[in-house]
CSV table of C-alpha atoms and ligand atoms in Angstrom, one decimal:
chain,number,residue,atom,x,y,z
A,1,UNK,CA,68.1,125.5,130.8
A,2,UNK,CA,69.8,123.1,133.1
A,3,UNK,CA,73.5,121.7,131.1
A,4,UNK,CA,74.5,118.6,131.7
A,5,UNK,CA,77.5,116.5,131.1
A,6,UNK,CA,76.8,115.8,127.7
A,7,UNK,CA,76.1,119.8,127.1
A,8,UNK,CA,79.5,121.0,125.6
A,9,UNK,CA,80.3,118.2,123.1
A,10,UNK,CA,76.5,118.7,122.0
A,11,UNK,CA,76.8,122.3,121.3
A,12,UNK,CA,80.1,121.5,119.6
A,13,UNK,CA,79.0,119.1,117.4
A,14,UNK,CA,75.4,121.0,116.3
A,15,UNK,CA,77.3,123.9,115.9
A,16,UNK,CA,79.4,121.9,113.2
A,17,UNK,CA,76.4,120.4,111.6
A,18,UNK,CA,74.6,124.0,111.1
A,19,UNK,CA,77.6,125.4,109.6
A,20,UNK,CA,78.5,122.8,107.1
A,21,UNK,CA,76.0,120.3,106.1
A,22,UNK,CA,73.5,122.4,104.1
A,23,UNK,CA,76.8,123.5,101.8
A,24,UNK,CA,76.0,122.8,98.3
A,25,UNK,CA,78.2,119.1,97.4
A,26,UNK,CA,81.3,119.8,95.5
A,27,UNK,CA,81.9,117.6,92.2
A,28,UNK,CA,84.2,115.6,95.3
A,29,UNK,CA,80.9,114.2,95.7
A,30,UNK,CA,79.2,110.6,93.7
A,31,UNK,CA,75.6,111.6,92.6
A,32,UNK,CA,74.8,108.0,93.5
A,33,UNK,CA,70.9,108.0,93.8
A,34,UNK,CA,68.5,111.1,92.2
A,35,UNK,CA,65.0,110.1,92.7
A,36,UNK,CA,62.1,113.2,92.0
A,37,UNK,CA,63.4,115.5,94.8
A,38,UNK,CA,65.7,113.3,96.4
A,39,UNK,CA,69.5,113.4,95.6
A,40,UNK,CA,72.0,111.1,97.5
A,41,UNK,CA,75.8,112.0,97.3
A,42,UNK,CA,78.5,110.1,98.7
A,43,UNK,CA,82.4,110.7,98.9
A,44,UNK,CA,84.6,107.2,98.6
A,45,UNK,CA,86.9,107.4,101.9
A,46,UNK,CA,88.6,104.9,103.7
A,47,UNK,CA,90.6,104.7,107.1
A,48,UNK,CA,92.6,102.0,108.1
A,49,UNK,CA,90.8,100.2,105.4
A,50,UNK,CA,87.6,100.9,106.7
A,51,UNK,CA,84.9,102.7,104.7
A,52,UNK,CA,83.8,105.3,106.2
A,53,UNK,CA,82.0,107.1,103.1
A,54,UNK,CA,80.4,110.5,104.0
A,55,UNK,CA,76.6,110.7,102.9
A,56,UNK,CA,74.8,113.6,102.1
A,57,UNK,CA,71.0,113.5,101.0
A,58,UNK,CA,68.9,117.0,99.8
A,59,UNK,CA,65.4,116.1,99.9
A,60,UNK,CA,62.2,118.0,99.4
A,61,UNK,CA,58.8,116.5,101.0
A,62,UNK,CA,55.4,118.2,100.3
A,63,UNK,CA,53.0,118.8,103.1
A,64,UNK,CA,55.0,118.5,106.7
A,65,UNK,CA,56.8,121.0,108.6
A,66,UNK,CA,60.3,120.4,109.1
A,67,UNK,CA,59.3,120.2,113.1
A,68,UNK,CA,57.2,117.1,112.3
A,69,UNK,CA,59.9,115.6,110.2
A,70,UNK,CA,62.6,115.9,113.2
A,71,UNK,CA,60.0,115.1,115.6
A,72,UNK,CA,59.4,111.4,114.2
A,73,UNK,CA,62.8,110.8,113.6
A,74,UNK,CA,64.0,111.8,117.2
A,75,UNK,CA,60.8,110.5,119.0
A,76,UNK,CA,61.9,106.8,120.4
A,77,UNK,CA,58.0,106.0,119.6
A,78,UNK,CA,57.9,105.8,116.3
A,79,UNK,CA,61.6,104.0,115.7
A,80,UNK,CA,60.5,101.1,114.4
A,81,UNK,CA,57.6,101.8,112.6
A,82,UNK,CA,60.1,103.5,109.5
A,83,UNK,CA,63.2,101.8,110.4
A,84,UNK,CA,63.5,98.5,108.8
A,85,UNK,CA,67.2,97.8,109.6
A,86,UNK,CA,66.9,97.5,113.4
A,87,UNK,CA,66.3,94.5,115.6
A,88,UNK,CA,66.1,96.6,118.6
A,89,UNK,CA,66.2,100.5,120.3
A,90,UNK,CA,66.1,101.0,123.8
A,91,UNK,CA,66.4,104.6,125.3
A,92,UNK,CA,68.6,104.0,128.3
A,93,UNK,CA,69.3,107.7,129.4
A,94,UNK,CA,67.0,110.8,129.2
A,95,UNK,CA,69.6,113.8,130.0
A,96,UNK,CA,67.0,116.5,131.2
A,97,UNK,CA,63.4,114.9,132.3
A,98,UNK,CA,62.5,118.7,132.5
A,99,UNK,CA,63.5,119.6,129.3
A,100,UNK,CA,63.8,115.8,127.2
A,101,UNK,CA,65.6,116.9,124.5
A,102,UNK,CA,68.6,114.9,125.0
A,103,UNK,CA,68.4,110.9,124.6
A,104,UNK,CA,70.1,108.1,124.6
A,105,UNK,CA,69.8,105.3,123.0
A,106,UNK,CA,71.0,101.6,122.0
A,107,UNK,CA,70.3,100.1,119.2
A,108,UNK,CA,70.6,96.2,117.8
A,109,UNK,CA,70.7,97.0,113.6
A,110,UNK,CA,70.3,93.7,111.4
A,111,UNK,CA,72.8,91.7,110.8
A,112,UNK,CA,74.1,92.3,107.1
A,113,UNK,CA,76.1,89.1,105.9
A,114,UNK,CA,78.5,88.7,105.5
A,115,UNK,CA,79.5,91.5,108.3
A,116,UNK,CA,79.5,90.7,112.0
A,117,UNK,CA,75.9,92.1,113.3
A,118,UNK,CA,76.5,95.8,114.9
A,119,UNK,CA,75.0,97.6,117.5
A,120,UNK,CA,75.0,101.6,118.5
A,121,UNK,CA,75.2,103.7,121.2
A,122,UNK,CA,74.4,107.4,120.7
A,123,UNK,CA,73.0,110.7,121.9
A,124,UNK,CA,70.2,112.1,119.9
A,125,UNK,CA,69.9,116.0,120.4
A,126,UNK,CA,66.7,117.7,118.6
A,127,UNK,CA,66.7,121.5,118.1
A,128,UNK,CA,64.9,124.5,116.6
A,129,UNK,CA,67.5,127.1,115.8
A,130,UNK,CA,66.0,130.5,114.9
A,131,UNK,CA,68.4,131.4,111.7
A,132,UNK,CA,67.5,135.3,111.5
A,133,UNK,CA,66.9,135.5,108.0
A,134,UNK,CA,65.0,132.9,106.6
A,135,UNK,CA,60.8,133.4,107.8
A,136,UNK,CA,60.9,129.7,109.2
A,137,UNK,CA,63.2,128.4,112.2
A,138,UNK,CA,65.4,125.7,111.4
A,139,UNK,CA,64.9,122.3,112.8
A,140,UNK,CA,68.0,120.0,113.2
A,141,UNK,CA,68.1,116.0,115.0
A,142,UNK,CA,71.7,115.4,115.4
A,143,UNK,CA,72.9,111.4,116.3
A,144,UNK,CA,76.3,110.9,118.0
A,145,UNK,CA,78.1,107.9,119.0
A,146,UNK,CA,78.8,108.3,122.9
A,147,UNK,CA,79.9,105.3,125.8
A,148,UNK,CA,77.4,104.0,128.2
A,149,UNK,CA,77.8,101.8,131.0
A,150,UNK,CA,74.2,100.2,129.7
A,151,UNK,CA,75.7,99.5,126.3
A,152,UNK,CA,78.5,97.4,127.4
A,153,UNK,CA,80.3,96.3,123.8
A,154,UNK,CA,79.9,92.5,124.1
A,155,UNK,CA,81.0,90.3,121.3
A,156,UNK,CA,79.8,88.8,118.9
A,157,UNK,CA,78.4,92.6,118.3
A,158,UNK,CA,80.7,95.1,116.5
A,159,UNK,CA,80.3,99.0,117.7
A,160,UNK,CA,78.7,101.2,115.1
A,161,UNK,CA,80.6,104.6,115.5
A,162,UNK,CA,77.5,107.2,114.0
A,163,UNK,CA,77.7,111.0,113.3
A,164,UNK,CA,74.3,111.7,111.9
A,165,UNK,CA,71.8,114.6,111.2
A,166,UNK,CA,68.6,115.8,109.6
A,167,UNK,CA,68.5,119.6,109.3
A,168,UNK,CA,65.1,121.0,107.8
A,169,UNK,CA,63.7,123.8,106.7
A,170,UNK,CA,60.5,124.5,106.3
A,171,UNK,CA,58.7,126.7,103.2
A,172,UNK,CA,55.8,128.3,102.8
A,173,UNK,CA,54.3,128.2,99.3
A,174,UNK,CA,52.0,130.7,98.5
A,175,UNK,CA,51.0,131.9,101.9
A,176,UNK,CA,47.7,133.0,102.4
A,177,UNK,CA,47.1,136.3,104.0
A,178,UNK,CA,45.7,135.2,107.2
A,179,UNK,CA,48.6,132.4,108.3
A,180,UNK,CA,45.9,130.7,110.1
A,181,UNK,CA,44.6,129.6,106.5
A,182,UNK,CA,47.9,128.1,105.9
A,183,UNK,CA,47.2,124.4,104.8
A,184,UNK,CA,49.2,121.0,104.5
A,185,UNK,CA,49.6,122.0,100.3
A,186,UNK,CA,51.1,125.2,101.5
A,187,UNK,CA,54.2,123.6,103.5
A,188,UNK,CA,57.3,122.5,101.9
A,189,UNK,CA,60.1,120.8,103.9
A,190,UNK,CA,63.7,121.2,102.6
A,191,UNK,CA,65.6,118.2,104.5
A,192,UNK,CA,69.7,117.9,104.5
A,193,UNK,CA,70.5,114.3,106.2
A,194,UNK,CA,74.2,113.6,106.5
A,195,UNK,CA,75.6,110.2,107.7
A,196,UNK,CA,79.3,110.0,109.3
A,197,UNK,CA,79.2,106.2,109.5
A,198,UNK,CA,82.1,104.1,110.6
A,199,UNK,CA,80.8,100.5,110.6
A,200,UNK,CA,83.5,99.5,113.1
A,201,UNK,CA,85.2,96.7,112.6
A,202,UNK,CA,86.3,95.4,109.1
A,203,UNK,CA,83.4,95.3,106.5
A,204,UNK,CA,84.4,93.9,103.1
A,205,UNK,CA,84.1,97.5,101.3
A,206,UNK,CA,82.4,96.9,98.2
A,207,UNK,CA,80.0,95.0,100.0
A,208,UNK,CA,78.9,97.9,102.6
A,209,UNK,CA,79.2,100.5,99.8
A,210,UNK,CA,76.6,98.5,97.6
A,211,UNK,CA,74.8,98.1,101.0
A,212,UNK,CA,74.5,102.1,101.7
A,213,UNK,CA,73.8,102.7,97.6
A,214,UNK,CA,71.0,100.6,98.6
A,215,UNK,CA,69.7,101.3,102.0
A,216,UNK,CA,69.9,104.8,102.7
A,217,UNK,CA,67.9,106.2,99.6
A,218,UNK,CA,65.2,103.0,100.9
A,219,UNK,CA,65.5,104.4,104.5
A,220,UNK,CA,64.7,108.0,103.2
A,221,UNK,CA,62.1,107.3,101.1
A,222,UNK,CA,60.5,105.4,104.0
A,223,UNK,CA,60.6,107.8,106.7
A,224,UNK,CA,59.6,110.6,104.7
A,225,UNK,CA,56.2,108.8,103.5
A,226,UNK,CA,55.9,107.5,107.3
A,227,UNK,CA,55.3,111.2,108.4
A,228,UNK,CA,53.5,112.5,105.4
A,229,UNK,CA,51.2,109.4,106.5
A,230,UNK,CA,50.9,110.5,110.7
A,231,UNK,CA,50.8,113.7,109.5
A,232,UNK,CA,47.7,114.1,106.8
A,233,UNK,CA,44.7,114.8,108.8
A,234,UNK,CA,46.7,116.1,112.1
A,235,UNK,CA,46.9,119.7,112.6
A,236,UNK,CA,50.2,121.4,110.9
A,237,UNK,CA,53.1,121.5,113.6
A,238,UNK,CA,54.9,124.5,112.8
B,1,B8X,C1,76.9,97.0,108.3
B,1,B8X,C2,75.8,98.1,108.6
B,1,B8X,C3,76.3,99.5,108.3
B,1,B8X,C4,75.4,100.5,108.8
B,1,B8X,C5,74.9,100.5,110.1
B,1,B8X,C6,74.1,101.5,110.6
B,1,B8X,C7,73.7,102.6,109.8
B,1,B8X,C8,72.9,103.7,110.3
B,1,B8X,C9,73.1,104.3,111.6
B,1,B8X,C10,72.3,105.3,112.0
B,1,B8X,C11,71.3,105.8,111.3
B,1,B8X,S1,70.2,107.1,111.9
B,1,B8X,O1,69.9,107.9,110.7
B,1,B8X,O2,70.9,107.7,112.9
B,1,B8X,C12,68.7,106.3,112.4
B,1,B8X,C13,69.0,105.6,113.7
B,1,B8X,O3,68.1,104.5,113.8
B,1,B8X,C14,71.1,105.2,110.0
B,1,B8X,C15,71.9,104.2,109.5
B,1,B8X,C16,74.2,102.6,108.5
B,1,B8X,C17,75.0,101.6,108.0
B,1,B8X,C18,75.3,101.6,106.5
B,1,B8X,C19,75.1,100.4,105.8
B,1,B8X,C20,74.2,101.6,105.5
B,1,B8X,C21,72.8,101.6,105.9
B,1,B8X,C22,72.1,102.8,105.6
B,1,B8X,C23,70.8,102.9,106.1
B,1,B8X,C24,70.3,101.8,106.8
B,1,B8X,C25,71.1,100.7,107.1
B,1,B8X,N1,72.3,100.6,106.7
Protein backbone atom coordinates (compact mmCIF):
# COMPACT_ATOMS: atom_id res chain seq x y z
CA UNK A 1 0.00 0.00 0.00
CA UNK A 2 0.61 3.69 -0.59
CA UNK A 3 2.45 5.35 3.08
CA UNK A 4 1.69 8.48 3.93
CA UNK A 5 2.93 11.09 6.30
CA UNK A 6 1.24 9.67 9.16
CA UNK A 7 2.68 6.00 8.24
CA UNK A 8 5.81 5.75 10.58
CA UNK A 9 4.43 7.07 13.87
CA UNK A 10 1.31 4.69 13.04
CA UNK A 11 3.38 1.62 12.73
CA UNK A 12 5.28 2.78 15.79
CA UNK A 13 2.60 3.25 17.99
CA UNK A 14 0.53 -0.20 16.82
CA UNK A 15 3.50 -1.98 17.15
CA UNK A 16 3.58 -0.81 20.89
CA UNK A 17 0.04 -1.55 21.47
CA UNK A 18 0.41 -5.34 20.07
CA UNK A 19 3.22 -5.91 22.19
CA UNK A 20 2.05 -4.70 25.47
CA UNK A 21 -1.55 -4.23 26.04
CA UNK A 22 -2.86 -7.76 26.09
CA UNK A 23 -0.13 -8.38 29.16
CA UNK A 24 -1.85 -9.75 32.06
CA UNK A 25 -2.25 -6.40 34.80
CA UNK A 26 0.26 -6.61 37.58
CA UNK A 27 -1.18 -6.17 41.29
CA UNK A 28 0.26 -2.19 40.12
CA UNK A 29 -3.09 -2.27 38.86
CA UNK A 30 -6.83 -1.05 40.93
CA UNK A 31 -9.48 -3.77 40.06
CA UNK A 32 -11.89 -0.80 39.97
CA UNK A 33 -14.97 -2.25 38.08
CA UNK A 34 -15.56 -6.42 37.54
CA UNK A 35 -18.84 -6.86 36.00
CA UNK A 36 -19.66 -10.70 34.44
CA UNK A 37 -16.85 -10.72 31.91
CA UNK A 38 -15.76 -7.35 32.19
CA UNK A 39 -12.75 -6.26 34.41
CA UNK A 40 -11.62 -2.51 34.48
CA UNK A 41 -8.02 -1.80 35.98
CA UNK A 42 -6.57 1.42 36.43
CA UNK A 43 -3.05 2.61 37.78
CA UNK A 44 -3.22 6.07 39.94
CA UNK A 45 -0.55 8.41 37.98
CA UNK A 46 -0.08 11.88 37.97
CA UNK A 47 2.12 14.43 35.84
CA UNK A 48 2.50 17.85 36.68
CA UNK A 49 -0.46 17.27 38.76
CA UNK A 50 -2.44 16.00 36.13
CA UNK A 51 -4.12 12.65 36.17
CA UNK A 52 -3.27 10.85 33.60
CA UNK A 53 -4.40 7.22 35.02
CA UNK A 54 -3.72 4.33 32.57
CA UNK A 55 -6.95 2.12 31.86
CA UNK A 56 -6.96 -1.20 30.95
CA UNK A 57 -10.44 -3.20 30.35
CA UNK A 58 -10.45 -7.39 29.49
CA UNK A 59 -13.72 -8.03 28.21
CA UNK A 60 -15.47 -11.10 26.75
CA UNK A 61 -18.68 -10.46 24.39
CA UNK A 62 -20.65 -13.47 23.03
CA UNK A 63 -21.73 -13.64 19.47
CA UNK A 64 -19.49 -10.99 17.31
CA UNK A 65 -16.29 -11.32 15.63
CA UNK A 66 -13.66 -9.20 16.91
CA UNK A 67 -13.70 -7.56 13.11
CA UNK A 68 -17.30 -6.36 13.85
CA UNK A 69 -16.35 -5.02 17.23
CA UNK A 70 -13.35 -2.81 15.61
CA UNK A 71 -15.40 -2.09 12.69
CA UNK A 72 -18.21 -0.10 14.80
CA UNK A 73 -15.81 1.51 16.87
CA UNK A 74 -13.63 2.86 14.00
CA UNK A 75 -16.56 3.41 11.53
CA UNK A 76 -17.31 7.47 11.84
CA UNK A 77 -21.09 6.09 11.07
CA UNK A 78 -22.00 4.75 13.96
CA UNK A 79 -20.10 7.35 16.64
CA UNK A 80 -22.81 8.54 18.05
CA UNK A 81 -25.16 6.05 18.21
CA UNK A 82 -22.87 4.30 21.41
CA UNK A 83 -21.10 7.26 22.50
CA UNK A 84 -22.95 9.27 24.94
CA UNK A 85 -20.12 11.64 25.93
CA UNK A 86 -19.80 13.52 22.71
CA UNK A 87 -21.40 16.66 21.37
CA UNK A 88 -19.81 16.31 18.14
CA UNK A 89 -17.22 14.08 15.62
CA UNK A 90 -16.32 15.27 12.41
CA UNK A 91 -13.78 13.24 10.11
CA UNK A 92 -11.69 16.03 8.73
CA UNK A 93 -8.93 13.87 6.95
CA UNK A 94 -9.15 10.37 5.25
CA UNK A 95 -5.26 9.49 4.71
CA UNK A 96 -5.65 6.89 1.88
CA UNK A 97 -9.15 7.19 -0.14
CA UNK A 98 -7.83 3.92 -1.82
CA UNK A 99 -7.26 2.15 1.07
CA UNK A 100 -9.45 4.23 4.11
CA UNK A 101 -7.96 2.92 6.90
CA UNK A 102 -6.49 5.93 8.34
CA UNK A 103 -8.95 8.76 9.71
CA UNK A 104 -9.04 11.65 11.25
CA UNK A 105 -11.11 13.04 13.35
CA UNK A 106 -12.38 15.91 15.76
CA UNK A 107 -14.38 15.57 18.36
CA UNK A 108 -16.49 18.14 20.81
CA UNK A 109 -16.90 15.58 24.21
CA UNK A 110 -19.41 16.99 26.91
CA UNK A 111 -18.63 19.28 29.14
CA UNK A 112 -18.04 17.63 32.65
CA UNK A 113 -18.42 20.34 35.47
CA UNK A 114 -16.70 21.48 36.93
CA UNK A 115 -13.85 20.95 34.14
CA UNK A 116 -13.41 23.30 31.14
CA UNK A 117 -15.33 21.38 28.13
CA UNK A 118 -12.55 19.39 25.92
CA UNK A 119 -12.26 18.54 22.53
CA UNK A 120 -9.88 15.95 20.43
CA UNK A 121 -7.96 15.59 17.59
CA UNK A 122 -6.71 12.15 16.66
CA UNK A 123 -5.80 9.54 14.04
CA UNK A 124 -7.83 6.32 14.19
CA UNK A 125 -5.83 3.37 12.46
CA UNK A 126 -7.86 -0.09 12.25
CA UNK A 127 -5.91 -3.27 11.48
CA UNK A 128 -6.07 -7.10 11.19
CA UNK A 129 -2.75 -8.51 12.14
CA UNK A 130 -2.29 -12.20 11.35
CA UNK A 131 -0.60 -13.39 14.77
CA UNK A 132 0.79 -16.87 13.46
CA UNK A 133 -0.38 -18.90 16.13
CA UNK A 134 -3.63 -18.35 17.35
CA UNK A 135 -6.46 -19.84 14.37
CA UNK A 136 -8.12 -16.18 14.34
CA UNK A 137 -6.32 -12.87 13.14
CA UNK A 138 -6.15 -10.22 15.47
CA UNK A 139 -8.11 -7.12 15.03
CA UNK A 140 -6.71 -3.80 16.70
CA UNK A 141 -8.38 0.16 16.34
CA UNK A 142 -5.72 2.28 17.69
CA UNK A 143 -6.76 6.35 18.56
CA UNK A 144 -3.86 8.90 18.77
CA UNK A 145 -3.84 12.44 19.45
CA UNK A 146 -2.23 14.24 16.36
CA UNK A 147 -2.32 18.34 15.16
CA UNK A 148 -4.57 19.45 12.42
CA UNK A 149 -4.85 22.72 10.82
CA UNK A 150 -8.87 21.93 10.94
CA UNK A 151 -8.78 21.47 14.71
CA UNK A 152 -7.38 24.73 15.55
CA UNK A 153 -7.29 24.64 19.70
CA UNK A 154 -9.55 27.68 20.36
CA UNK A 155 -10.48 28.54 23.86
CA UNK A 156 -12.78 28.16 25.92
CA UNK A 157 -11.98 24.34 24.77
CA UNK A 158 -9.21 22.42 26.51
CA UNK A 159 -7.13 19.71 24.10
CA UNK A 160 -7.73 16.15 25.05
CA UNK A 161 -4.30 14.42 24.55
CA UNK A 162 -5.71 10.41 23.80
CA UNK A 163 -3.71 7.13 23.34
CA UNK A 164 -6.39 4.54 22.91
CA UNK A 165 -7.01 1.00 21.65
CA UNK A 166 -9.27 -1.98 21.27
CA UNK A 167 -7.37 -5.14 20.37
CA UNK A 168 -9.68 -8.30 19.81
CA UNK A 169 -9.58 -11.63 19.41
CA UNK A 170 -11.93 -13.65 18.21
CA UNK A 171 -12.81 -17.55 19.39
CA UNK A 172 -14.43 -20.12 18.07
CA UNK A 173 -16.39 -22.29 20.56
CA UNK A 174 -17.10 -25.58 19.55
CA UNK A 175 -16.52 -25.35 15.82
CA UNK A 176 -18.54 -27.34 13.70
CA UNK A 177 -16.95 -29.41 11.12
CA UNK A 178 -17.98 -27.68 8.07
CA UNK A 179 -16.84 -23.74 9.20
CA UNK A 180 -19.59 -22.65 6.97
CA UNK A 181 -22.03 -24.02 9.83
CA UNK A 182 -20.29 -21.72 12.16
CA UNK A 183 -23.09 -19.63 13.97
CA UNK A 184 -23.37 -16.27 16.05
CA UNK A 185 -23.37 -18.82 19.53
CA UNK A 186 -20.22 -20.20 18.17
CA UNK A 187 -18.08 -16.82 18.21
CA UNK A 188 -16.50 -15.36 21.18
CA UNK A 189 -14.67 -12.03 21.17
CA UNK A 190 -11.82 -11.46 23.63
CA UNK A 191 -11.48 -7.44 23.71
CA UNK A 192 -8.34 -5.65 25.50
CA UNK A 193 -9.20 -1.63 25.42
CA UNK A 194 -6.60 0.53 26.95
CA UNK A 195 -7.03 4.34 27.46
CA UNK A 196 -3.77 6.74 27.71
CA UNK A 197 -5.87 9.81 28.61
CA UNK A 198 -4.41 13.12 29.47
CA UNK A 199 -7.40 15.43 30.00
CA UNK A 200 -5.22 18.51 29.27
CA UNK A 201 -5.45 21.13 31.28
CA UNK A 202 -5.98 20.99 35.08
CA UNK A 203 -8.93 18.73 36.18
CA UNK A 204 -9.62 18.60 39.95
CA UNK A 205 -8.24 14.83 40.25
CA UNK A 206 -10.66 13.16 42.38
CA UNK A 207 -13.24 14.51 40.39
CA UNK A 208 -12.02 13.03 36.93
CA UNK A 209 -10.96 9.78 38.62
CA UNK A 210 -14.66 9.25 40.05
CA UNK A 211 -15.58 10.45 36.50
CA UNK A 212 -13.53 7.57 34.57
CA UNK A 213 -14.63 4.87 37.60
CA UNK A 214 -17.91 5.86 36.21
CA UNK A 215 -17.84 6.34 32.48
CA UNK A 216 -15.65 4.01 31.01
CA UNK A 217 -17.18 0.62 32.40
CA UNK A 218 -20.76 2.65 31.12
CA UNK A 219 -19.03 3.41 27.71
CA UNK A 220 -18.01 -0.37 27.46
CA UNK A 221 -21.02 -1.88 28.40
CA UNK A 222 -22.64 0.35 25.79
CA UNK A 223 -20.69 -0.23 22.79
CA UNK A 224 -20.40 -3.79 23.26
CA UNK A 225 -24.45 -4.34 23.36
CA UNK A 226 -24.62 -1.58 20.36
CA UNK A 227 -22.80 -4.28 18.13
CA UNK A 228 -24.26 -7.36 19.54
CA UNK A 229 -27.56 -5.38 18.55
CA UNK A 230 -26.33 -4.42 14.52
CA UNK A 231 -24.96 -7.54 14.49
CA UNK A 232 -27.81 -10.31 15.45
CA UNK A 233 -29.48 -11.20 12.30
CA UNK A 234 -26.40 -9.90 9.88
CA UNK A 235 -24.16 -12.38 8.46
CA UNK A 236 -20.93 -13.18 10.79
CA UNK A 237 -18.00 -10.81 9.65
CA UNK A 238 -15.09 -12.86 10.30
C1 LIG B 1 -12.93 15.55 31.35
C2 LIG B 1 -13.18 14.45 30.32
C3 LIG B 1 -12.06 13.41 30.40
C4 LIG B 1 -12.16 12.40 29.28
C5 LIG B 1 -12.31 12.84 27.96
C6 LIG B 1 -12.32 11.93 26.90
C7 LIG B 1 -12.18 10.57 27.16
C8 LIG B 1 -12.15 9.60 26.04
C9 LIG B 1 -11.40 9.85 24.88
C10 LIG B 1 -11.41 8.93 23.82
C11 LIG B 1 -12.16 7.76 23.91
S1 LIG B 1 -12.19 6.61 22.60
O1 LIG B 1 -12.28 5.30 23.19
O2 LIG B 1 -11.06 6.86 21.75
C12 LIG B 1 -13.68 6.87 21.68
C13 LIG B 1 -13.59 8.13 20.90
O3 LIG B 1 -14.88 8.68 20.74
C14 LIG B 1 -12.89 7.51 25.06
C15 LIG B 1 -12.91 8.43 26.12
C16 LIG B 1 -12.08 10.12 28.47
C17 LIG B 1 -12.10 11.03 29.54
C18 LIG B 1 -12.10 10.50 30.90
C19 LIG B 1 -13.14 10.99 31.82
C20 LIG B 1 -13.23 9.61 31.34
C21 LIG B 1 -14.26 9.17 30.36
C22 LIG B 1 -14.31 7.86 29.99
C23 LIG B 1 -15.22 7.46 29.03
C24 LIG B 1 -16.04 8.41 28.46
C25 LIG B 1 -15.94 9.73 28.86
N1 LIG B 1 -15.06 10.12 29.80
Amino acid sequence: HKSHRLSNEIERIVQDHLKYDRENVSDLWELIHHEGEMKVYRREVEENGIVVDPLKCFHTVKGVTGREICHYFFDPTYRMDWETTLDSTKVIETLDKDNPDTLIFFQLHKRVWPSAQRDSCFWSHIRCVSTGEEDQPLWIVVNYTTDHAQAPIKSPFVRLVANVALTCETQIIEPPLNPKDIKRENLLCKLTYVAFVNPGGWAPAAALRAIAKREYPKFLKRFTSYVIEQTRDQPILF
